[in-house]
Amino acid sequence: MANPKYAFIRGEIVPYDDATVHVASGAFKFGTAVFEGLRGYWNEDQQDMYLFRMDEHMQRLEQSQMFMRYEEIIAGGYVAEKTKELIHANGFRGNNVHIMTTTYVSGAGGPGMCGPIDLTITAMERPRSANVLEGVTAQVSSWMRIPDNAMPMRVKCNANYHNGRLATVQASADGYVTAIMLNSRGKVSEGPGQCFFMVRNGKVITPSTSNDLLESITRDTVLELLAEMGIETVERDVDRSEIMMADEAFFCGTAWEVAPILGIDKVAIGSGSKGPITSRLQKLYFDICDGSSGQHTEWRMPVYAGSNAKAAE
Ligand code: PMP
């Protein structure tokens, strides 16, 4: 899709091409930045866009900034307001939107710099991908997930993403869509930018958050929705060999939504097609995100008609 008209940087909405950072900044040189990827879901009937679980994303953004010892914490409420203003300015209607909100060290200096801090926001139209709808293949990566006591994935720091990139590039060179990363104990951690779930004997199992993974908001959403569907969920260690025995497997994340895994290391998972629990969950997830389902209104922040609805509640 074409570039959007506007982006946000240094406190204002600017032409998209002007949203640049200095080459001497800590963010550019050392990846001293934290971010949130978010989705805006367009609902044609309601003529509105919904930001999915904005409050939780903003809470995590504040926590990441705090962990980085930034000299200034940019408040989540401010970021949410500016995100809505940017969507209004771009006039996005009719498509889903992918948003990145990043707070970064804009000043020059060494890796230990803790400021000055700036906020940048980009938003672009991004329709749902075929990978999400139809499913993906994955390779168990030979790259180990970075351990929590080295570079914690719990903190959504840009520099962490080099680790997942190694796995993604390797997977793609080897003919897979994505990767599954193991941690320093050899247990399943997560995908490069998405969490891992599998179904065995009717139960849904996912690695616990002590497995060097991001405390994903979609993971939390999925666990809650499965419980509401009456399906038992278990958070625990998952062995590499166990994932091959799964009846179904899927990834989840803001970008990945709920994406079936069709095969791992060229071995079909279950029937090798989208499984029944994954299908039901995926449909429910889509309907909740775009407001087709009336459930969980608290997870949807309206951008247009109801832009003041949150404050009025
Ligand atoms: N793990 C990693 C490493 C990620 O980057 C993401 C995407 N933010 C996820 C999992 C999924 O997290 P969320 O559901 O909060 O988007």
mmCIF file of C-alpha atoms and ligand atoms in Angstrom:
data_model
loop_
_atom_site.group_PDB
_atom_site.id
_atom_site.type_symbol
_atom_site.label_atom_id
_atom_site.label_comp_id
_atom_site.label_asym_id
_atom_site.label_seq_id
_atom_site.Cartn_x
_atom_site.Cartn_y
_atom_site.Cartn_z
ATOM 1 C CA MET A 1 0.000 0.000 0.000
ATOM 2 C CA ALA A 2 1.136 3.581 -0.622
ATOM 3 C CA ASN A 3 2.831 5.530 2.146
ATOM 4 C CA PRO A 4 0.455 7.509 4.343
ATOM 5 C CA LYS A 5 0.348 11.307 4.175
ATOM 6 C CA TYR A 6 1.432 12.018 7.740
ATOM 7 C CA ALA A 7 3.446 10.748 10.682
ATOM 8 C CA PHE A 8 4.032 12.123 14.180
ATOM 9 C CA ILE A 9 7.417 13.246 15.532
ATOM 10 C CA ARG A 10 8.815 15.983 17.842
ATOM 11 C CA GLY A 11 5.352 16.838 19.133
ATOM 12 C CA GLU A 12 3.613 17.365 15.807
ATOM 13 C CA ILE A 13 2.023 15.769 12.809
ATOM 14 C CA VAL A 14 4.366 16.177 9.844
ATOM 15 C CA PRO A 15 4.501 15.012 6.217
ATOM 16 C CA TYR A 16 5.437 11.322 6.310
ATOM 17 C CA ASP A 17 8.810 11.846 4.607
ATOM 18 C CA ASP A 18 9.830 14.418 7.232
ATOM 19 C CA ALA A 19 9.545 11.954 10.142
ATOM 20 C CA THR A 20 13.276 11.256 10.428
ATOM 21 C CA VAL A 21 15.680 10.754 13.358
ATOM 22 C CA HIS A 22 19.257 11.975 13.539
ATOM 23 C CA VAL A 23 22.011 9.515 12.598
ATOM 24 C CA ALA A 24 23.859 10.440 15.827
ATOM 25 C CA SER A 25 20.864 9.611 18.071
ATOM 26 C CA GLY A 26 21.069 6.777 20.594
ATOM 27 C CA ALA A 27 18.048 5.230 18.880
ATOM 28 C CA PHE A 28 19.801 5.030 15.517
ATOM 29 C CA LYS A 29 23.199 3.970 16.820
ATOM 30 C CA PHE A 30 22.276 1.525 19.587
ATOM 31 C CA GLY A 31 18.569 0.779 19.263
ATOM 32 C CA THR A 32 17.780 2.657 22.486
ATOM 33 C CA ALA A 33 14.079 2.837 21.774
ATOM 34 C CA VAL A 34 10.938 1.036 22.929
ATOM 35 C CA PHE A 35 7.783 0.563 20.926
ATOM 36 C CA GLU A 36 4.279 -0.783 20.691
ATOM 37 C CA GLY A 37 2.748 -2.244 17.541
ATOM 38 C CA LEU A 38 -1.025 -1.764 17.507
ATOM 39 C CA ARG A 39 -3.906 -2.385 15.203
ATOM 40 C CA GLY A 40 -6.850 -0.256 14.254
ATOM 41 C CA TYR A 41 -9.792 -2.311 12.970
ATOM 42 C CA TRP A 42 -12.251 -0.757 10.568
ATOM 43 C CA ASN A 43 -15.942 -1.581 11.035
ATOM 44 C CA GLU A 44 -17.881 -0.753 7.865
ATOM 45 C CA ASP A 45 -21.353 -0.956 9.463
ATOM 46 C CA GLN A 46 -20.393 1.240 12.382
ATOM 47 C CA GLN A 47 -18.224 3.535 10.206
ATOM 48 C CA ASP A 48 -15.615 3.586 12.934
ATOM 49 C CA MET A 49 -12.138 2.309 13.632
ATOM 50 C CA TYR A 50 -11.286 0.526 16.873
ATOM 51 C CA LEU A 51 -7.838 0.488 18.449
ATOM 52 C CA PHE A 52 -7.483 -2.934 20.007
ATOM 53 C CA ARG A 53 -6.502 -2.980 23.680
ATOM 54 C CA MET A 54 -4.909 0.465 23.455
ATOM 55 C CA ASP A 55 -4.860 0.896 27.242
ATOM 56 C CA GLU A 56 -2.893 -2.310 27.777
ATOM 57 C CA HIS A 57 -0.437 -1.413 25.002
ATOM 58 C CA MET A 58 0.086 2.001 26.546
ATOM 59 C CA GLN A 59 0.636 0.505 29.979
ATOM 60 C CA ARG A 60 3.316 -1.755 28.509
ATOM 61 C CA LEU A 61 4.902 1.214 26.723
ATOM 62 C CA GLU A 62 5.182 3.053 30.044
ATOM 63 C CA GLN A 63 6.684 -0.035 31.696
ATOM 64 C CA SER A 64 9.238 -0.437 28.903
ATOM 65 C CA GLN A 65 10.271 3.223 29.222
ATOM 66 C CA MET A 66 10.612 2.881 32.987
ATOM 67 C CA PHE A 67 12.769 -0.217 32.573
ATOM 68 C CA MET A 68 15.037 1.672 30.150
ATOM 69 C CA ARG A 69 15.536 4.314 32.881
ATOM 70 C CA TYR A 70 14.439 7.032 30.468
ATOM 71 C CA GLU A 71 14.805 10.472 32.020
ATOM 72 C CA GLU A 72 11.254 11.238 30.876
ATOM 73 C CA ILE A 73 8.370 8.775 30.664
ATOM 74 C CA ILE A 74 5.955 9.770 27.920
ATOM 75 C CA ALA A 75 2.469 9.047 29.270
ATOM 76 C CA GLY A 76 0.370 6.388 27.562
ATOM 77 C CA GLY A 77 -2.709 8.633 27.581
ATOM 78 C CA TYR A 78 -0.850 11.261 25.567
ATOM 79 C CA VAL A 79 0.406 8.657 23.087
ATOM 80 C CA ALA A 80 -3.149 7.321 22.632
ATOM 81 C CA GLU A 81 -4.500 10.828 21.965
ATOM 82 C CA LYS A 82 -1.775 11.576 19.424
ATOM 83 C CA THR A 83 -2.341 8.204 17.734
ATOM 84 C CA LYS A 84 -6.009 9.042 17.241
ATOM 85 C CA GLU A 85 -5.121 12.501 15.915
ATOM 86 C CA LEU A 86 -2.697 10.944 13.420
ATOM 87 C CA ILE A 87 -5.361 8.520 12.157
ATOM 88 C CA HIS A 88 -7.786 11.427 11.781
ATOM 89 C CA ALA A 89 -5.173 13.456 9.874
ATOM 90 C CA ASN A 90 -4.503 10.561 7.499
ATOM 91 C CA GLY A 91 -8.243 10.030 7.120
ATOM 92 C CA PHE A 92 -7.947 6.235 7.229
ATOM 93 C CA ARG A 93 -11.313 4.660 6.513
ATOM 94 C CA GLY A 94 -12.191 1.296 5.014
ATOM 95 C CA ASN A 95 -9.044 -0.689 5.866
ATOM 96 C CA ASN A 96 -7.362 -1.993 8.971
ATOM 97 C CA VAL A 97 -4.377 0.030 10.110
ATOM 98 C CA HIS A 98 -1.057 -0.976 11.642
ATOM 99 C CA ILE A 99 0.389 1.528 14.088
ATOM 100 C CA MET A 100 3.827 1.856 15.667
ATOM 101 C CA THR A 101 4.311 4.107 18.672
ATOM 102 C CA THR A 102 7.990 4.488 19.580
ATOM 103 C CA THR A 103 9.694 6.456 22.326
ATOM 104 C CA TYR A 104 13.398 6.808 21.711
ATOM 105 C CA VAL A 105 16.599 8.483 22.802
ATOM 106 C CA SER A 106 16.806 11.337 20.329
ATOM 107 C CA GLY A 107 20.028 12.822 21.733
ATOM 108 C CA ALA A 108 23.563 11.957 20.635
ATOM 109 C CA GLY A 109 25.945 10.068 22.931
ATOM 110 C CA GLY A 110 26.847 6.575 24.072
ATOM 111 C CA PRO A 111 24.638 3.536 24.741
ATOM 112 C CA GLY A 112 24.099 4.672 28.354
ATOM 113 C CA MET A 113 22.187 7.815 27.330
ATOM 114 C CA CYS A 114 18.772 8.072 29.011
ATOM 115 C CA GLY A 115 17.487 11.145 27.152
ATOM 116 C CA PRO A 116 16.311 13.381 25.697
ATOM 117 C CA ILE A 117 13.310 11.257 24.795
ATOM 118 C CA ASP A 118 10.985 11.796 21.867
ATOM 119 C CA LEU A 119 7.828 10.069 20.622
ATOM 120 C CA THR A 120 7.183 9.045 17.043
ATOM 121 C CA ILE A 121 4.046 7.425 15.642
ATOM 122 C CA THR A 122 3.447 5.897 12.241
ATOM 123 C CA ALA A 123 0.203 4.400 11.011
ATOM 124 C CA MET A 124 -0.370 2.641 7.719
ATOM 125 C CA GLU A 125 -3.210 0.792 6.103
ATOM 126 C CA ARG A 126 -2.526 -2.904 6.262
ATOM 127 C CA PRO A 127 -5.225 -5.406 5.281
ATOM 128 C CA ARG A 128 -5.228 -8.843 6.897
ATOM 129 C CA SER A 129 -2.593 -11.097 5.305
ATOM 130 C CA ALA A 130 -3.217 -14.431 3.628
ATOM 131 C CA ASN A 131 -0.724 -15.961 6.081
ATOM 132 C CA VAL A 132 -3.053 -15.138 8.944
ATOM 133 C CA LEU A 133 -6.123 -16.470 7.180
ATOM 134 C CA GLU A 134 -4.641 -19.578 5.593
ATOM 135 C CA GLY A 135 -1.809 -20.491 7.933
ATOM 136 C CA VAL A 136 1.965 -20.644 7.926
ATOM 137 C CA THR A 137 4.906 -23.003 8.075
ATOM 138 C CA ALA A 138 7.561 -22.652 10.765
ATOM 139 C CA GLN A 139 11.107 -23.773 11.389
ATOM 140 C CA VAL A 140 12.455 -24.481 14.859
ATOM 141 C CA SER A 141 15.275 -21.997 14.798
ATOM 142 C CA SER A 142 18.907 -22.774 15.543
ATOM 143 C CA TRP A 143 19.065 -19.235 16.960
ATOM 144 C CA MET A 144 18.407 -19.222 20.708
ATOM 145 C CA ARG A 145 15.915 -16.751 22.206
ATOM 146 C CA ILE A 146 17.813 -14.133 24.233
ATOM 147 C CA PRO A 147 17.586 -14.972 27.940
ATOM 148 C CA ASP A 148 15.779 -12.642 30.332
ATOM 149 C CA ASN A 149 19.008 -11.922 32.213
ATOM 150 C CA ALA A 150 20.748 -10.818 29.004
ATOM 151 C CA MET A 151 18.165 -8.797 27.037
ATOM 152 C CA PRO A 152 14.655 -9.251 28.414
ATOM 153 C CA MET A 153 11.999 -9.786 25.748
ATOM 154 C CA ARG A 154 9.475 -8.605 28.348
ATOM 155 C CA VAL A 155 10.759 -5.102 27.571
ATOM 156 C CA LYS A 156 9.778 -4.134 24.046
ATOM 157 C CA CYS A 157 13.152 -2.624 23.188
ATOM 158 C CA ASN A 158 13.996 -2.193 19.503
ATOM 159 C CA ALA A 159 17.478 -3.662 19.997
ATOM 160 C CA ASN A 160 15.935 -7.017 21.035
ATOM 161 C CA TYR A 161 14.562 -7.497 17.561
ATOM 162 C CA HIS A 162 17.913 -8.393 16.076
ATOM 163 C CA ASN A 163 17.501 -11.795 17.726
ATOM 164 C CA GLY A 164 14.159 -12.523 16.039
ATOM 165 C CA ARG A 165 15.467 -11.124 12.782
ATOM 166 C CA LEU A 166 18.226 -13.746 12.692
ATOM 167 C CA ALA A 167 15.591 -16.455 13.047
ATOM 168 C CA THR A 168 13.242 -14.884 10.474
ATOM 169 C CA VAL A 169 15.912 -14.438 7.828
ATOM 170 C CA GLN A 170 17.170 -17.990 8.378
ATOM 171 C CA ALA A 171 13.630 -19.429 8.202
ATOM 172 C CA SER A 172 12.898 -17.554 5.025
ATOM 173 C CA ALA A 173 16.207 -18.636 3.413
ATOM 174 C CA ASP A 174 15.271 -22.228 4.278
ATOM 175 C CA GLY A 175 11.797 -21.930 2.732
ATOM 176 C CA TYR A 176 9.597 -21.367 5.797
ATOM 177 C CA VAL A 177 7.325 -18.451 6.586
ATOM 178 C CA THR A 178 8.582 -17.955 10.137
ATOM 179 C CA ALA A 179 10.410 -19.467 13.093
ATOM 180 C CA ILE A 180 9.836 -20.925 16.547
ATOM 181 C CA MET A 181 12.584 -19.978 18.968
ATOM 182 C CA LEU A 182 13.838 -22.096 21.865
ATOM 183 C CA ASN A 183 15.262 -20.538 24.998
ATOM 184 C CA SER A 184 18.513 -21.224 26.848
ATOM 185 C CA ARG A 185 16.881 -24.248 28.537
ATOM 186 C CA GLY A 186 15.882 -25.674 25.156
ATOM 187 C CA LYS A 187 12.181 -25.014 25.841
ATOM 188 C CA VAL A 188 9.818 -23.384 23.362
ATOM 189 C CA SER A 189 9.788 -19.623 23.823
ATOM 190 C CA GLU A 190 7.887 -17.853 21.023
ATOM 191 C CA GLY A 191 8.092 -16.766 17.393
ATOM 192 C CA PRO A 192 10.204 -13.749 16.345
ATOM 193 C CA GLY A 193 7.249 -11.409 16.884
ATOM 194 C CA GLN A 194 4.404 -13.653 17.976
ATOM 195 C CA CYS A 195 3.459 -16.147 20.684
ATOM 196 C CA PHE A 196 3.069 -19.889 20.251
ATOM 197 C CA PHE A 197 0.085 -22.066 21.204
ATOM 198 C CA MET A 198 -0.696 -25.732 20.588
ATOM 199 C CA VAL A 199 -3.720 -27.953 21.108
ATOM 200 C CA ARG A 200 -3.323 -31.444 22.574
ATOM 201 C CA ASN A 201 -6.262 -33.657 23.477
ATOM 202 C CA GLY A 202 -8.663 -30.715 23.592
ATOM 203 C CA LYS A 203 -6.463 -28.583 25.887
ATOM 204 C CA VAL A 204 -4.661 -25.477 24.711
ATOM 205 C CA ILE A 205 -1.071 -25.154 25.904
ATOM 206 C CA THR A 206 1.281 -22.185 25.692
ATOM 207 C CA PRO A 207 4.732 -21.518 27.209
ATOM 208 C CA SER A 208 4.515 -19.677 30.525
ATOM 209 C CA THR A 209 5.823 -16.102 30.655
ATOM 210 C CA SER A 210 9.030 -17.304 32.347
ATOM 211 C CA ASN A 211 10.236 -18.625 28.981
ATOM 212 C CA ASP A 212 11.949 -15.461 27.691
ATOM 213 C CA LEU A 213 8.972 -14.124 25.799
ATOM 214 C CA LEU A 214 7.039 -10.918 25.517
ATOM 215 C CA GLU A 215 4.043 -10.628 27.841
ATOM 216 C CA SER A 216 1.857 -10.454 24.787
ATOM 217 C CA ILE A 217 -1.494 -8.718 24.880
ATOM 218 C CA THR A 218 -2.890 -11.058 22.236
ATOM 219 C CA ARG A 219 -1.682 -14.043 24.268
ATOM 220 C CA ASP A 220 -3.632 -12.675 27.224
ATOM 221 C CA THR A 221 -6.653 -12.084 24.963
ATOM 222 C CA VAL A 222 -6.498 -15.624 23.572
ATOM 223 C CA LEU A 223 -6.264 -17.178 27.041
ATOM 224 C CA GLU A 224 -9.309 -15.205 28.129
ATOM 225 C CA LEU A 225 -11.348 -16.020 25.008
ATOM 226 C CA LEU A 226 -10.518 -19.736 25.227
ATOM 227 C CA ALA A 227 -11.659 -19.791 28.853
ATOM 228 C CA GLU A 228 -14.909 -18.131 27.772
ATOM 229 C CA MET A 229 -15.274 -20.790 25.053
ATOM 230 C CA GLY A 230 -15.050 -23.401 27.816
ATOM 231 C CA ILE A 231 -11.676 -24.719 26.640
ATOM 232 C CA GLU A 232 -9.045 -25.559 29.233
ATOM 233 C CA THR A 233 -5.753 -23.665 28.918
ATOM 234 C CA VAL A 234 -2.373 -24.501 30.434
ATOM 235 C CA GLU A 235 0.681 -22.227 30.739
ATOM 236 C CA ARG A 236 3.823 -24.313 31.225
ATOM 237 C CA ASP A 237 7.161 -25.352 29.754
ATOM 238 C CA VAL A 238 6.850 -26.874 26.288
ATOM 239 C CA ASP A 239 9.462 -29.275 24.928
ATOM 240 C CA ARG A 240 10.722 -29.053 21.378
ATOM 241 C CA SER A 241 9.585 -32.603 20.622
ATOM 242 C CA GLU A 242 6.109 -32.014 22.023
ATOM 243 C CA ILE A 243 5.160 -29.424 19.426
ATOM 244 C CA MET A 244 5.395 -32.090 16.713
ATOM 245 C CA MET A 245 2.760 -34.146 18.561
ATOM 246 C CA ALA A 246 0.224 -31.308 18.594
ATOM 247 C CA ASP A 247 -3.251 -31.761 17.120
ATOM 248 C CA GLU A 248 -3.281 -28.071 16.203
ATOM 249 C CA ALA A 249 -0.899 -25.155 16.637
ATOM 250 C CA PHE A 250 -1.181 -21.429 16.058
ATOM 251 C CA PHE A 251 0.655 -18.161 16.544
ATOM 252 C CA CYS A 252 -0.851 -15.020 17.959
ATOM 253 C CA GLY A 253 0.141 -11.380 18.208
ATOM 254 C CA THR A 254 -1.003 -7.930 17.187
ATOM 255 C CA ALA A 255 0.298 -8.384 13.638
ATOM 256 C CA TRP A 256 -0.233 -12.154 13.464
ATOM 257 C CA GLU A 257 -3.696 -12.001 15.029
ATOM 258 C CA VAL A 258 -4.521 -15.735 15.308
ATOM 259 C CA ALA A 259 -2.546 -17.546 12.591
ATOM 260 C CA PRO A 260 -2.722 -21.334 12.126
ATOM 261 C CA ILE A 261 0.561 -23.262 11.933
ATOM 262 C CA LEU A 262 0.234 -25.884 9.221
ATOM 263 C CA GLY A 263 3.616 -27.548 9.602
ATOM 264 C CA ILE A 264 6.819 -27.357 11.612
ATOM 265 C CA ASP A 265 10.182 -28.464 10.176
ATOM 266 C CA LYS A 266 8.286 -29.926 7.178
ATOM 267 C CA VAL A 267 6.159 -32.156 9.426
ATOM 268 C CA ALA A 268 2.399 -31.543 9.173
ATOM 269 C CA ILE A 269 0.749 -30.465 12.414
ATOM 270 C CA GLY A 270 -2.472 -32.432 12.936
ATOM 271 C CA SER A 271 -4.271 -32.612 9.598
ATOM 272 C CA GLY A 272 -1.897 -30.022 8.104
ATOM 273 C CA SER A 273 -4.746 -27.548 7.765
ATOM 274 C CA LYS A 274 -6.484 -25.025 10.057
ATOM 275 C CA GLY A 275 -7.767 -26.996 13.056
ATOM 276 C CA PRO A 276 -11.274 -26.714 14.577
ATOM 277 C CA ILE A 277 -10.293 -24.919 17.804
ATOM 278 C CA THR A 278 -7.998 -22.546 15.896
ATOM 279 C CA SER A 279 -10.827 -21.797 13.422
ATOM 280 C CA ARG A 280 -13.361 -20.983 16.134
ATOM 281 C CA LEU A 281 -10.895 -18.882 18.076
ATOM 282 C CA GLN A 282 -9.740 -17.009 14.976
ATOM 283 C CA LYS A 283 -13.299 -16.087 13.987
ATOM 284 C CA LEU A 284 -14.125 -14.904 17.498
ATOM 285 C CA TYR A 285 -10.894 -12.895 17.676
ATOM 286 C CA PHE A 286 -11.587 -11.142 14.343
ATOM 287 C CA ASP A 287 -15.174 -10.353 15.406
ATOM 288 C CA ILE A 288 -14.110 -8.932 18.739
ATOM 289 C CA CYS A 289 -11.317 -6.822 17.237
ATOM 290 C CA ASP A 290 -13.505 -5.115 14.648
ATOM 291 C CA GLY A 291 -16.590 -4.874 16.829
ATOM 292 C CA SER A 292 -18.701 -7.352 14.799
ATOM 293 C CA SER A 293 -19.155 -9.047 18.165
ATOM 294 C CA GLY A 294 -20.648 -6.994 20.957
ATOM 295 C CA GLN A 295 -18.428 -8.760 23.501
ATOM 296 C CA HIS A 296 -15.525 -7.044 25.222
ATOM 297 C CA THR A 297 -16.290 -3.431 24.314
ATOM 298 C CA GLU A 298 -13.665 -2.514 26.926
ATOM 299 C CA TRP A 299 -10.985 -3.773 24.514
ATOM 300 C CA ARG A 300 -11.982 -1.397 21.679
ATOM 301 C CA MET A 301 -11.080 2.284 21.691
ATOM 302 C CA PRO A 302 -13.096 4.088 18.993
ATOM 303 C CA VAL A 303 -11.228 6.538 16.771
ATOM 304 C CA TYR A 304 -13.963 8.463 14.967
ATOM 305 C CA ALA A 305 -17.576 8.708 16.147
ATOM 306 C CA GLY A 306 -16.837 7.790 19.693
ATOM 307 C CA SER A 307 -13.553 9.611 20.106
ATOM 308 C CA ASN A 308 -14.678 11.002 23.463
ATOM 309 C CA ALA A 309 -16.512 7.857 24.507
ATOM 310 C CA LYS A 310 -13.674 6.614 26.726
ATOM 311 C CA ALA A 311 -13.517 9.836 28.700
ATOM 312 C CA ALA A 312 -17.304 9.878 29.088
ATOM 313 C CA GLU A 313 -17.539 6.329 30.478
HETATM 314 N N1 PMP B 1 6.397 -11.669 20.975
HETATM 315 C C1 PMP B 1 7.147 -10.712 20.417
HETATM 316 C C2 PMP B 1 8.611 -10.838 20.451
HETATM 317 C C3 PMP B 1 6.546 -9.614 19.793
HETATM 318 O O1 PMP B 1 7.279 -8.661 19.223
HETATM 319 C C4 PMP B 1 5.136 -9.543 19.724
HETATM 320 C C5 PMP B 1 4.470 -8.407 19.010
HETATM 321 N N2 PMP B 1 4.313 -7.294 19.818
HETATM 322 C C6 PMP B 1 4.395 -10.563 20.346
HETATM 323 C C7 PMP B 1 5.059 -11.611 20.955
HETATM 324 C C8 PMP B 1 2.910 -10.450 20.427
HETATM 325 O O2 PMP B 1 2.623 -9.449 21.364
HETATM 326 P P1 PMP B 1 1.278 -8.618 21.322
HETATM 327 O O3 PMP B 1 0.193 -9.603 21.354
HETATM 328 O O4 PMP B 1 1.292 -7.785 22.537
HETATM 329 O O5 PMP B 1 1.302 -7.848 20.054
#
